[in-house]
Coordinates of C-alpha atoms in Angstrom, one line a residue:
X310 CA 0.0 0.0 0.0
X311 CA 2.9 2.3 0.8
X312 CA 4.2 1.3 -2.6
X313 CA 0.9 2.7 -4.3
X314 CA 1.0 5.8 -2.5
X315 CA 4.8 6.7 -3.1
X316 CA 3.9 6.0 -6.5
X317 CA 1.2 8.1 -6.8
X318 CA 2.4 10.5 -5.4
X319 CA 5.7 10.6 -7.7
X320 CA 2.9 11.2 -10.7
X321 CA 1.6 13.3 -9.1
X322 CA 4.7 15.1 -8.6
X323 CA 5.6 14.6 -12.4
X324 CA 2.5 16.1 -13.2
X325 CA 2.5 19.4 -11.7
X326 CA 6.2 19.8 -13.3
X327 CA 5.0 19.4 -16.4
X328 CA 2.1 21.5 -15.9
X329 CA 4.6 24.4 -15.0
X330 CA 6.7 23.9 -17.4
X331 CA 4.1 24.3 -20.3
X332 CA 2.0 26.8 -18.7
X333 CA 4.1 28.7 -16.1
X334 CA 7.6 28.9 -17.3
X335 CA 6.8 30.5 -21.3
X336 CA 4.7 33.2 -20.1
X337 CA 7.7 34.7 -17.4
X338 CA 10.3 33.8 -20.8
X339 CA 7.8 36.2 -22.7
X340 CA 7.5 38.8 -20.2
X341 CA 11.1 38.8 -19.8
X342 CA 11.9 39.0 -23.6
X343 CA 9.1 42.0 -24.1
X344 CA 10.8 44.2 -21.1
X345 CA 14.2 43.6 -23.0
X346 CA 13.1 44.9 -26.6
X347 CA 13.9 48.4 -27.1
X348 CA 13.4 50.8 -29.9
X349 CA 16.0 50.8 -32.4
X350 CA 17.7 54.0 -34.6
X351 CA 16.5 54.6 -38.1
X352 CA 18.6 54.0 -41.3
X353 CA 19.0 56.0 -43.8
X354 CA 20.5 55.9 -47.1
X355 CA 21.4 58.6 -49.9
X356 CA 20.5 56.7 -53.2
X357 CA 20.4 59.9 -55.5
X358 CA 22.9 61.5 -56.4
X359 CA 24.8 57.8 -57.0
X360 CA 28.0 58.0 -56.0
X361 CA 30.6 58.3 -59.3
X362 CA 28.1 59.3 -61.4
X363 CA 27.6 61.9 -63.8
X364 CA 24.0 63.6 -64.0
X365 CA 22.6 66.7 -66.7
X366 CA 19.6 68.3 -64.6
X367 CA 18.7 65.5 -62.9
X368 CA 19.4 62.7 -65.1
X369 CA 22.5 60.3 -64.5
X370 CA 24.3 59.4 -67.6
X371 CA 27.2 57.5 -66.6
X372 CA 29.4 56.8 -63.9
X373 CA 32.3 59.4 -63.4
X374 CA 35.4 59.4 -61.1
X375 CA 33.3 61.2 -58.7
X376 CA 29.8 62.1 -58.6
X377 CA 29.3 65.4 -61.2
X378 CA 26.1 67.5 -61.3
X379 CA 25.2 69.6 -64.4
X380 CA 22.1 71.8 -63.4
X381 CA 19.7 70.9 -60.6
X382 CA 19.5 67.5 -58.3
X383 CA 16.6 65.9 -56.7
X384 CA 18.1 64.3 -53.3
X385 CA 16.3 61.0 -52.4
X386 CA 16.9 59.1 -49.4
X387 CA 15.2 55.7 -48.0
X388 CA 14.9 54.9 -44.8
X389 CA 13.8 52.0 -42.2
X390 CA 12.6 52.1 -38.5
X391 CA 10.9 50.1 -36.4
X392 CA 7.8 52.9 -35.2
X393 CA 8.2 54.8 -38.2
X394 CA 10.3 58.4 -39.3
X395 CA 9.5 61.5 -38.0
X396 CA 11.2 64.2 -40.4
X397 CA 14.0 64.1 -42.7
X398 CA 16.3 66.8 -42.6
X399 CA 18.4 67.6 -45.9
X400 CA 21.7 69.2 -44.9
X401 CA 24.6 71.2 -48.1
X402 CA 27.6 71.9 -46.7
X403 CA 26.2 71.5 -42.3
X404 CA 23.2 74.2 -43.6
X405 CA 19.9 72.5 -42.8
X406 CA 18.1 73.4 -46.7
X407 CA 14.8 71.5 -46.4
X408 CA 13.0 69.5 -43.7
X409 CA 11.0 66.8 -44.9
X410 CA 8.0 65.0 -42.7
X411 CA 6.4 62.8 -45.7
X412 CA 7.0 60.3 -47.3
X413 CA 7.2 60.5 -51.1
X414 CA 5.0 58.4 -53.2
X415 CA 7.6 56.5 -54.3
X416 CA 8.7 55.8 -50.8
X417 CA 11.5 58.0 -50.5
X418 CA 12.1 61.0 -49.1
X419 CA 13.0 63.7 -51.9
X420 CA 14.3 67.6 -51.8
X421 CA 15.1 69.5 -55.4
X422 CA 18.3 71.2 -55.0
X423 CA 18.0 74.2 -57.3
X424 CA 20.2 77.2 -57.1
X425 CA 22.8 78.6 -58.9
X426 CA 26.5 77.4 -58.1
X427 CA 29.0 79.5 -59.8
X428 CA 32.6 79.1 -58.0
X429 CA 32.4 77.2 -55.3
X430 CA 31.3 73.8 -56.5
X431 CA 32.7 70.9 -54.0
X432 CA 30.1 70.5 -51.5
X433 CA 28.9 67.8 -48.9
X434 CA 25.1 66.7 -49.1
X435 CA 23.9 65.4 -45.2
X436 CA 20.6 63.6 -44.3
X437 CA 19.7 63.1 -41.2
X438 CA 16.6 60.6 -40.7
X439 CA 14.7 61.4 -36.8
X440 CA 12.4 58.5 -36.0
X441 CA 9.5 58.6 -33.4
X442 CA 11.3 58.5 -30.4
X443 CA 13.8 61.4 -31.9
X444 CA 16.8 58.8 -32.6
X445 CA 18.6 59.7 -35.9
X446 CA 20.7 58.0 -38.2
X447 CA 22.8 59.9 -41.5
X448 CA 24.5 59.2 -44.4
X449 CA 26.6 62.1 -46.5
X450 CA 27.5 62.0 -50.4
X451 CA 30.3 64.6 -51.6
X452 CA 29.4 66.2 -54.6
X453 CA 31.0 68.7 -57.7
X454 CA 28.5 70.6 -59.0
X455 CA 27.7 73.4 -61.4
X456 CA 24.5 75.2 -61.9
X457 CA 24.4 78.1 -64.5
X458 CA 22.1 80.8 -64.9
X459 CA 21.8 79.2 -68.8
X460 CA 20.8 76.2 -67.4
X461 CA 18.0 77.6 -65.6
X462 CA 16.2 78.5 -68.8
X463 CA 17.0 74.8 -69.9
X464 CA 14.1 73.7 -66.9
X465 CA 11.3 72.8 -67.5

């Protein structure tokens, strides 16, 4: 009889284990794993102007020893994040030029740069992406570029 007992009492035992293994012990593993998670920096990438390319308002023709601009530019820039972007800044040279809060329908994020560049024509393109929670990420393409007064007339 005491046989019985220390045996059922075993199963017993065995039992409840099991029981809090597969309904106890994945719920604390899931709380713990959702307390851990935390919001991570956008990306962002430049992918117009290409680097070592040559463009003729706004068009790339080839690739160049360095990237070459003949007449205006439209930046684009994707970017990623996990609760979405909140702006898009669009630096020349450290001088914010144009922030950006939507999305393009292509699903970038675009600026026109369109001024005339007579002498000075090496200059640094910045964009910074700001997600939700006001972490930022940026990515910078060097550029040579020339922008007439004659090549104003050429827009259309």
């Amino acid at each position: 009889m005491k046989n019985k007992q220390k045996r059922k009492s075993w199963i017993i035992l065995l039992i409840l284990l099991l029981l809090m293994e597969v309904c106890v012990f994945p719920l604390t593993a899931s709380i713990g794993e959702a307390q851990l998670t935390q919001n991570q920096p956008p990306t962002v990438t430049i992918i117009k102007p290409e680097e070592k390319s040559m463009y003729l308002r706004d068009i790339r023709f080839f690739p160049a020893f360095r990237t070459l601009i003949f007449g205006y530019i439209t930046i684009k820039a994707n970017t990623t994040d996990d609760l979405g972007i909140k702006q898009v800044e669009f630096y020349v040279d450290g001088v914010l030029r144009n922030v950006n809060t939507k999305v393009h329908s292509c699903g970038s994020f675009m600026w026109t740069w369109n001024e005339c560049v007579w002498f000075q024509s090496r200059h640094t393109i910045k964009v910074i992406a700001m997600d939700n929670e006001s972490l930022v990420a940026e990515d910078t393409c060097e550029v040579v570029i020339h922008n007439f007064p004659l090549l104003h007339l050429l827009y259309p």
